[in-house]
Tab-separated table of C-alpha atoms in Angstrom:
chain	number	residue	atom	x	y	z
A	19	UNK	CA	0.000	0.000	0.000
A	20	UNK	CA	1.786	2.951	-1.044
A	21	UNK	CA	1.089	6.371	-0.363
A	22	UNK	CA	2.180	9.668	-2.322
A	23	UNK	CA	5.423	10.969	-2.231
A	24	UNK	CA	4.724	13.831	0.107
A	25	UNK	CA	2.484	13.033	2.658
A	26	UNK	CA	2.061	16.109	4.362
A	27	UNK	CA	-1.581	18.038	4.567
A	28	UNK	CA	-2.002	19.923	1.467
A	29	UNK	CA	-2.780	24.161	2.392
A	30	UNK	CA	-5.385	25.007	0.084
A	31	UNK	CA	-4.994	28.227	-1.579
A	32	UNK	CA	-7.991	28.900	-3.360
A	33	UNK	CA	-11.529	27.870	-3.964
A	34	UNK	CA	-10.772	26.287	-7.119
A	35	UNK	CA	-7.730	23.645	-6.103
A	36	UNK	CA	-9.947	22.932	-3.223
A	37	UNK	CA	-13.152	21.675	-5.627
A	38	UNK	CA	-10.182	20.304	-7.909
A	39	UNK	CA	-9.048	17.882	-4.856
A	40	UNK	CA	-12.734	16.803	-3.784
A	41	UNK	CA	-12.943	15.769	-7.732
A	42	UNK	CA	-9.882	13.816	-7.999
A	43	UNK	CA	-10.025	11.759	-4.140
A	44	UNK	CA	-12.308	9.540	-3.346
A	45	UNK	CA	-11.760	10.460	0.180
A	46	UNK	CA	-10.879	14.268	2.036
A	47	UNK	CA	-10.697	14.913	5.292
A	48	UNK	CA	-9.994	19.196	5.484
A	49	UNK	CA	-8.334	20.730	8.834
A	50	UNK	CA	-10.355	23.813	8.746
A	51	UNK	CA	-7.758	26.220	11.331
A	52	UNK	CA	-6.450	29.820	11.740
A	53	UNK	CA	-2.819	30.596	12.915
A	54	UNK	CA	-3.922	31.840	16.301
A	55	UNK	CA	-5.978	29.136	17.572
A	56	UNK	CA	-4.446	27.513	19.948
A	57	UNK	CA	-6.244	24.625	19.835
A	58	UNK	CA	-5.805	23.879	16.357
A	59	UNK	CA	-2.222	23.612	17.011
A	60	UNK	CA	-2.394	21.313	19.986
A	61	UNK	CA	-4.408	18.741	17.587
A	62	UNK	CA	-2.494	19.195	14.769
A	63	UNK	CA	-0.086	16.273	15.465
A	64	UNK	CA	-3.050	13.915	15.050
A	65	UNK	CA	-3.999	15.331	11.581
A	66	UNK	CA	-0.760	15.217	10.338
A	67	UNK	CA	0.247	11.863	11.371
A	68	UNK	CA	-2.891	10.316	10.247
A	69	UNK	CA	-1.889	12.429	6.951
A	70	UNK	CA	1.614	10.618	6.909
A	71	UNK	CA	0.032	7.030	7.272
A	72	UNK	CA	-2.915	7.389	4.734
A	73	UNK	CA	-2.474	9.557	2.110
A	74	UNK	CA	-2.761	8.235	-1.306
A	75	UNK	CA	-2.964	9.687	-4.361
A	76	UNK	CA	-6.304	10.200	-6.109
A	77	UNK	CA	-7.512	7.768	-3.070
A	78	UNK	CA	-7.193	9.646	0.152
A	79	UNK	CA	-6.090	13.479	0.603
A	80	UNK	CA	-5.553	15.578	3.726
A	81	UNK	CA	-5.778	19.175	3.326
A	82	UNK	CA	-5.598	22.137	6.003
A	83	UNK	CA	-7.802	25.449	4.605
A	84	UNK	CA	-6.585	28.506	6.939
A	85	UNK	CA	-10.011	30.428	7.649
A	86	UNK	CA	-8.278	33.834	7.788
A	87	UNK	CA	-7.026	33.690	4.109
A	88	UNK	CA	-9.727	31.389	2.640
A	89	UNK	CA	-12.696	32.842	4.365
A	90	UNK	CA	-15.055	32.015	1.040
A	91	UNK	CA	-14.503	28.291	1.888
A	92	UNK	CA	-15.245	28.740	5.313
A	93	UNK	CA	-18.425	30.464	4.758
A	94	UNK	CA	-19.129	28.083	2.083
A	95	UNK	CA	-19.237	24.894	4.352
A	96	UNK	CA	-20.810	26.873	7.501
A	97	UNK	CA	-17.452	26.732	9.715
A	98	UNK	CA	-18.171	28.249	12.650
A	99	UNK	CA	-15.624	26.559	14.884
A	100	UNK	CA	-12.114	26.342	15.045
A	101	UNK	CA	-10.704	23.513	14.232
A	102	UNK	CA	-13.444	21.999	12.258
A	103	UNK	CA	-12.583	18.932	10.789
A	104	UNK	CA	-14.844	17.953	7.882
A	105	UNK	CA	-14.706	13.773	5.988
A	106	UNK	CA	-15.648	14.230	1.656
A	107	UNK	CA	-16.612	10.640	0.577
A	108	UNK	CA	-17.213	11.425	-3.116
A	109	UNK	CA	-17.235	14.489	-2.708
A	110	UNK	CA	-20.103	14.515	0.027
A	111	UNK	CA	-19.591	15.907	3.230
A	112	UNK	CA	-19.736	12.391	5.395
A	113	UNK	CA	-19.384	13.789	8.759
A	114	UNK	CA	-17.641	16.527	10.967
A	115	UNK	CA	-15.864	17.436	14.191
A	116	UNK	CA	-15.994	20.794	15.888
A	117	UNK	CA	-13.278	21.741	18.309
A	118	UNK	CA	-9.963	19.913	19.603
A	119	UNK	CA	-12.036	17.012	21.019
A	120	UNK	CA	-9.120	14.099	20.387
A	121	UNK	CA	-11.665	11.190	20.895
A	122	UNK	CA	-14.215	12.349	17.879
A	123	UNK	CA	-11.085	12.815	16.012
A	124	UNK	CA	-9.935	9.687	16.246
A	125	UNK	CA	-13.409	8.262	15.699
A	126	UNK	CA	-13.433	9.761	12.487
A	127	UNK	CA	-9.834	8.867	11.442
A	128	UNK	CA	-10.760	5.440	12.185
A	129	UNK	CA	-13.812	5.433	9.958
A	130	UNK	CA	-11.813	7.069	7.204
A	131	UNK	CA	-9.231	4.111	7.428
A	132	UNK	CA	-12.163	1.772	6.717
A	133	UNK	CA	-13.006	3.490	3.792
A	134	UNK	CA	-9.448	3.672	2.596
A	135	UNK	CA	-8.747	0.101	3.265
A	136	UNK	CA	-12.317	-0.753	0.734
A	137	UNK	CA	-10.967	2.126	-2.176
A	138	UNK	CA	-7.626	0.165	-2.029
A	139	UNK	CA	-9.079	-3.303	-2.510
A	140	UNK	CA	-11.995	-1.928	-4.839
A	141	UNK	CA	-10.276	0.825	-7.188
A	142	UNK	CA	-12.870	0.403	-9.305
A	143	UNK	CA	-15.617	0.767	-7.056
A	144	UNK	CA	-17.159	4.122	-5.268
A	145	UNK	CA	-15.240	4.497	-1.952
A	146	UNK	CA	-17.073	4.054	1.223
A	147	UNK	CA	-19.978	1.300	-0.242
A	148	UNK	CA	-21.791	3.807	-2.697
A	149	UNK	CA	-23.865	2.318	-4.871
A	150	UNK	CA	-22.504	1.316	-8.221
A	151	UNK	CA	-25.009	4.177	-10.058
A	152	UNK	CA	-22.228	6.695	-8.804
A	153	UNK	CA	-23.112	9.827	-7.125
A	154	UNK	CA	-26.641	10.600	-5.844
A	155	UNK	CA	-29.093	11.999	-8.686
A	156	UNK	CA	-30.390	15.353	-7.559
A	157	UNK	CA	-33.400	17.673	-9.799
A	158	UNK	CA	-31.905	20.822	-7.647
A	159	UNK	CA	-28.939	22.172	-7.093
A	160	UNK	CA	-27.602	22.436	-3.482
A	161	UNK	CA	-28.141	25.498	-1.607
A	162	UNK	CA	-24.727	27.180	-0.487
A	163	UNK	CA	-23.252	25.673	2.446
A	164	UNK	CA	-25.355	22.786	2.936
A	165	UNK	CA	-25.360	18.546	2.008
A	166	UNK	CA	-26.969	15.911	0.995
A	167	UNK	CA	-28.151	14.180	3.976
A	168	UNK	CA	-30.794	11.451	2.640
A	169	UNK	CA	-28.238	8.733	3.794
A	170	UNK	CA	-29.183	9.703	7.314
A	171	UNK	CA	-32.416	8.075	7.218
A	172	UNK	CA	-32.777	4.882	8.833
A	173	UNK	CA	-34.490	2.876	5.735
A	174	UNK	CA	-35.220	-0.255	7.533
A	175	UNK	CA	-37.854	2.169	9.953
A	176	UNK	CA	-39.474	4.072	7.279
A	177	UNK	CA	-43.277	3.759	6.482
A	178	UNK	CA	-45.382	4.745	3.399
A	179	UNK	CA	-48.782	4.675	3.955
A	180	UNK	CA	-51.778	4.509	0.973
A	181	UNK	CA	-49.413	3.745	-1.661
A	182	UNK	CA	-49.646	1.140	-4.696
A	183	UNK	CA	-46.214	-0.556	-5.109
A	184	UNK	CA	-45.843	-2.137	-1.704
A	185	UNK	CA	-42.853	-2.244	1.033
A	186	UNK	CA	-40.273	-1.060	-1.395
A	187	UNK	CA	-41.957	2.286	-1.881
A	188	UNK	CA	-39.523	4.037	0.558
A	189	UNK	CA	-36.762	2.956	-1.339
A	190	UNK	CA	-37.907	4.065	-4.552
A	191	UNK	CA	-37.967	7.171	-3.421
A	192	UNK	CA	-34.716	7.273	-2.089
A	193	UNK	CA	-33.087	5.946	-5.017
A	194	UNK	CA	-29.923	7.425	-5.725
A	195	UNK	CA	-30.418	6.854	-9.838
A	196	UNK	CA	-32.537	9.514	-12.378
A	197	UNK	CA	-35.976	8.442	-12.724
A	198	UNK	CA	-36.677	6.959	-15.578
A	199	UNK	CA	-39.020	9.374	-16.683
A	200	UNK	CA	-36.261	11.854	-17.298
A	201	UNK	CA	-34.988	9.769	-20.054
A	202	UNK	CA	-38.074	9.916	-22.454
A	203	UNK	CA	-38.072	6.206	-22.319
A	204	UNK	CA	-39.942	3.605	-20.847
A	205	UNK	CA	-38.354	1.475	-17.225
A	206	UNK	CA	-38.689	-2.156	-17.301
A	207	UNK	CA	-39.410	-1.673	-13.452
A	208	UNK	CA	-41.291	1.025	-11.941
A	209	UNK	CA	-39.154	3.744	-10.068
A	210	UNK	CA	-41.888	5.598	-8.781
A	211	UNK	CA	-45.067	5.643	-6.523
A	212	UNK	CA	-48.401	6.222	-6.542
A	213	UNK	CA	-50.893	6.892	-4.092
A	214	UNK	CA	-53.807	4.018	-3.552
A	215	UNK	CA	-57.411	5.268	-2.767
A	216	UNK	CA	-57.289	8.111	-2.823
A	217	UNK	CA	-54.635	11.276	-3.023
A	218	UNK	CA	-52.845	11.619	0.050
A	219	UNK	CA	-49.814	9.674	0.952
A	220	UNK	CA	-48.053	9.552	4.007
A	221	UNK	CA	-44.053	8.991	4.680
A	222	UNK	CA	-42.062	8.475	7.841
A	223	UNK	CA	-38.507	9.104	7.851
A	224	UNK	CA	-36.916	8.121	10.898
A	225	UNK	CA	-32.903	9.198	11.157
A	226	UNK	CA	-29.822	7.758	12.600
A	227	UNK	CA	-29.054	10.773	14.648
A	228	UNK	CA	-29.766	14.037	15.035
A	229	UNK	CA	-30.034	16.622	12.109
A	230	UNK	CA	-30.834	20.320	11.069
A	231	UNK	CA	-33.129	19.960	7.873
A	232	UNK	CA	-32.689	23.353	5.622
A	233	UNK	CA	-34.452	21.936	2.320
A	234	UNK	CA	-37.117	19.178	1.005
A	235	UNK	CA	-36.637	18.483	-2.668
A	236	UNK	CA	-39.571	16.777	-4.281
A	237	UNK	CA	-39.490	15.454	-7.696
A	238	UNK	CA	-42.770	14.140	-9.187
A	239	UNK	CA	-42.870	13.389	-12.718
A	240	UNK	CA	-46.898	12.401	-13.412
A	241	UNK	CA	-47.825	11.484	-17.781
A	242	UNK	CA	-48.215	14.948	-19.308
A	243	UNK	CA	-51.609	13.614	-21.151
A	244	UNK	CA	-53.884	16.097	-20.444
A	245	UNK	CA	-56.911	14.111	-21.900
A	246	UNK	CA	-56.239	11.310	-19.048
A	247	UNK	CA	-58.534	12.356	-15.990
A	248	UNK	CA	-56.707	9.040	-13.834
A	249	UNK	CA	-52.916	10.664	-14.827
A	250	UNK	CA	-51.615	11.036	-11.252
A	251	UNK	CA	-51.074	14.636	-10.483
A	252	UNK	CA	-48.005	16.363	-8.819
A	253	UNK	CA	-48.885	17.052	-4.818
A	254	UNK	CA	-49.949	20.279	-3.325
A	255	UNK	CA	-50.807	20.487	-0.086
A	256	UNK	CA	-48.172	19.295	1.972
A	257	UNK	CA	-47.849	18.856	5.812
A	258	UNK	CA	-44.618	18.148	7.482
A	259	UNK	CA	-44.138	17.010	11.337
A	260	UNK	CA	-41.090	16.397	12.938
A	261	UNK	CA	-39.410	14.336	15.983
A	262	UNK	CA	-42.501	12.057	15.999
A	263	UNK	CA	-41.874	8.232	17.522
A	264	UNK	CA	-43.641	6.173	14.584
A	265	UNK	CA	-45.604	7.512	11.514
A	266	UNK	CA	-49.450	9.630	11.990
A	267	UNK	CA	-52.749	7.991	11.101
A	268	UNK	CA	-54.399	10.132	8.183
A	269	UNK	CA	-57.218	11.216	10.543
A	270	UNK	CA	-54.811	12.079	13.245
A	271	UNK	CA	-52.322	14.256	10.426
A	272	UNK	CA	-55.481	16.177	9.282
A	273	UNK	CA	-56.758	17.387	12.587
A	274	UNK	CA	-52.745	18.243	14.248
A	275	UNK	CA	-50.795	21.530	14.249
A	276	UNK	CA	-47.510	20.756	11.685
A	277	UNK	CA	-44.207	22.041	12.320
A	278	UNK	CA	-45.278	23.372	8.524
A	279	UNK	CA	-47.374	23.378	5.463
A	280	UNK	CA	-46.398	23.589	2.177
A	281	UNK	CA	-48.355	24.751	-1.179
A	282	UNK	CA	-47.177	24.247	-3.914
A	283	UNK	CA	-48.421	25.223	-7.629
A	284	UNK	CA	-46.893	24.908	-10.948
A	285	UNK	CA	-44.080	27.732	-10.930
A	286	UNK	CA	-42.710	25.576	-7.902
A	287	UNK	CA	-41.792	22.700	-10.284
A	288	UNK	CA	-38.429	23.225	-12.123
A	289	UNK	CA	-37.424	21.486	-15.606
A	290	UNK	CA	-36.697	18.377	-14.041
A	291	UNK	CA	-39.781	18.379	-12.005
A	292	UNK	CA	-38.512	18.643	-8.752
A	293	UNK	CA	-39.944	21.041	-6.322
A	294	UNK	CA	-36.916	22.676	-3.928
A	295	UNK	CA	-38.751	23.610	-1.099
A	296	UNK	CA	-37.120	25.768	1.608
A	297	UNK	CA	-38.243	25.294	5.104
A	298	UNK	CA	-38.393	27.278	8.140
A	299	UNK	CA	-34.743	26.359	9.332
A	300	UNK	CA	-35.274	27.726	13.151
A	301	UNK	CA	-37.839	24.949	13.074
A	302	UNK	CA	-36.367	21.663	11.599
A	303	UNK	CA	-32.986	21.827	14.503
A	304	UNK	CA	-31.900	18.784	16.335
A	305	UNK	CA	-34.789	16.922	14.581
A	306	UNK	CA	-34.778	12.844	14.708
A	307	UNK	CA	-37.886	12.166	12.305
A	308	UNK	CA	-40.035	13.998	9.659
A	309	UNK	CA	-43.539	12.895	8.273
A	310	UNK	CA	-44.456	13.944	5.571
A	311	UNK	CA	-48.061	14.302	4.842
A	312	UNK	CA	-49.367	14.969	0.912
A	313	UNK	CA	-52.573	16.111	1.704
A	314	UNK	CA	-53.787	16.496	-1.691
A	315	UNK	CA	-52.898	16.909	-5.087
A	316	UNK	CA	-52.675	19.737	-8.128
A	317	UNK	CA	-55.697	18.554	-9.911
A	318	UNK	CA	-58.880	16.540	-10.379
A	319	UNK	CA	-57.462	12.927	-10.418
A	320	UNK	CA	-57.693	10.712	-7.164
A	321	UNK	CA	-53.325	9.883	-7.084
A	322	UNK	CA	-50.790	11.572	-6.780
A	323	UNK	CA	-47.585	10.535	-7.919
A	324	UNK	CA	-43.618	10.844	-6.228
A	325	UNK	CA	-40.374	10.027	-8.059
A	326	UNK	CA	-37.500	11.277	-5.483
A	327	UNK	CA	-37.298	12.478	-2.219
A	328	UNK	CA	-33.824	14.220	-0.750
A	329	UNK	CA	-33.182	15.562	2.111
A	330	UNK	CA	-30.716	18.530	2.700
A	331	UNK	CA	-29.237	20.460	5.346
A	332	UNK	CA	-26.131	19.231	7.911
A	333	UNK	CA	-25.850	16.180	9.832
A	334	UNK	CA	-23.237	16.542	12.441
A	335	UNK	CA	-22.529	15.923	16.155
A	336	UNK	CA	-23.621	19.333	18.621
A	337	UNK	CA	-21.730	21.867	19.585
A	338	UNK	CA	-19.718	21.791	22.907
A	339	UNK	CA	-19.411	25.653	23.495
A	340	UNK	CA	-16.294	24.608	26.158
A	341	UNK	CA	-14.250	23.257	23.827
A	342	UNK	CA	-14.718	25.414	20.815
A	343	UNK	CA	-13.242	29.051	19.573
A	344	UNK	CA	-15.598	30.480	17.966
A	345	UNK	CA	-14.919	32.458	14.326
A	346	UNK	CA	-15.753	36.198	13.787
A	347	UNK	CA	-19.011	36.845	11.817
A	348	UNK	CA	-16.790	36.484	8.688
């Protein structure tokens, strides 16, 4: 197992070589410092031996991004903290450590050597287990600062209530592929679902810790036959409830408070016909679940169809306000 010639952290000096080395590893981890924190520099013997055992080229990189001189990338991932260290598995922030706390540290080191020991024996495969369909399909670009964070929900838990295809529902719309619809041609399997009855669905996404949920995107992708009164139509009305133990009964959903409600009409729907749906942030912190409730849909039919469902905001351990410096408003 070799490793590249000089296996010091790389300092990033711009924006650009710092999207250029998320493109070209599999695997990041970025030291995220200043030169007057003084608890950067007591941790920094961690980083950089970690940096001398594993880094590989086009496999693994460290990198250390000085906050004072690259503010832009700072603001760009939400750094807050110093030192932040941030894990990029294809390009995807994975997880993150705030503050000179040694034992998440080494947690995360030792997670990253897992996924370094798989890219070694599996070059040709995605690093970290990704699915073979590459990176995650999304009809919505990212907003600033914020990640992917569908792979926090805890599949196995989910429920979809009042929909046609069965059990594997959920994970239809969590694929990580491009519906099919996109392509103009038709899928030998449906990637898709429908509601049964009547319009509403209901989802429960339970997740494997705690996160801050900034933006739903919704893609629905319904027959564009006008003439067909039993098309499915896109959804509407939408209800969302959070940190809730198991999923709501449709009576129950219709007659309690939600953290919010969404409506939605056609100038929501982009191109790819995903919705990208901005929520109340002060409301969706620390959150362990989300229903979501489609109370009805845009138009006369009785279903209402979903392609995708992605989550986004940050996914990260709390703060501990003892151990952390905090940054200047930069």
């Amino acid at each position: 197992m070799s490793s590249t010639h000089d296996s010091k952290p790389i300092e990033v000096t711009s924006s650009a070589q710092f999207q250029t080395i998320l493109q070209t590893n599999a695997l990041v981890v970025a030291d995220f410092y200043a030169d007057w924190c003084g608890p950067c520099k007591a941790i920094k013997p961690i980083f950089e031996k970690a940096s001398e055992e594993l880094s590989h080229e086009n496999v693994l990189a460290f990198i250390k991004v000085n906050t004072d001189t690259q503010k832009d990338i700072a603001q760009a991932y939400n750094v807050t903290s110093l030192p932040t260290f941030i894990y990029f598995r294809n390009g995807q922030i994975t997880s993150r450590v705030k503050g000179a706390d040694v034992q998440k540290l080494s947690g995360m080191l030792e997670t990253i050597r897992g996924h370094f020991q798989e890219a070694i024996e599996n070059p040709g495969g995605a690093a970290g287990g990704s699915s073979s369909s590459g990176a995650t399909w999304r009809g919505a670009e990212l907003p600033r600062g914020y990640t992917d964070i569908t792979d926090q929900i805890e599949i196995n838990r989910c429920e979809l209530l009042n929909v046609e295809s069965g059990p594997e529902g959920v994970r239809t719309l969590l694929d990580k592929s491009r519906p099919s619809a996109l392509s103009g041609q038709k899928s030998a399997t449906k990637d898709w679902v429908e509601s049964d009855t009547d319009e509403q669905l209901m989802l429960f996404l339970p997740f494997q810790a705690m996160i801050k949920l900034h933006t739903l995107q919704i893609t629905s992708l319904p027959p564009s036959d006008d003439d067909d009164d039993e098309a499915p139509m896109r959804p509407k009305t939408i209800k969302l409830f959070t940190n809730k133990s198991h999923n709501l009964g449709f009576d129950e959903a219709e007659d309690m408070s939600a953290t919010q409600v969404i409506e939605l009409s056609e100038k929501d729907w982009n191109p790819d016909g995903t919705a990208n749906i901005s929520l109340r942030y002060v409301k969706f912190q620390n959150i362990n679940s989300l229903v979501l409730f489609v109370v009805d849909g845009d138009g006369d039919s009785e279903k209402v169809r979903l392609d995708r469902v992605r989550l986004v905001g940050e996914a990260g351990e709390k703060r501990e306000m003892g151990k952390l410096e905090k940054i200047g408003d930069e």
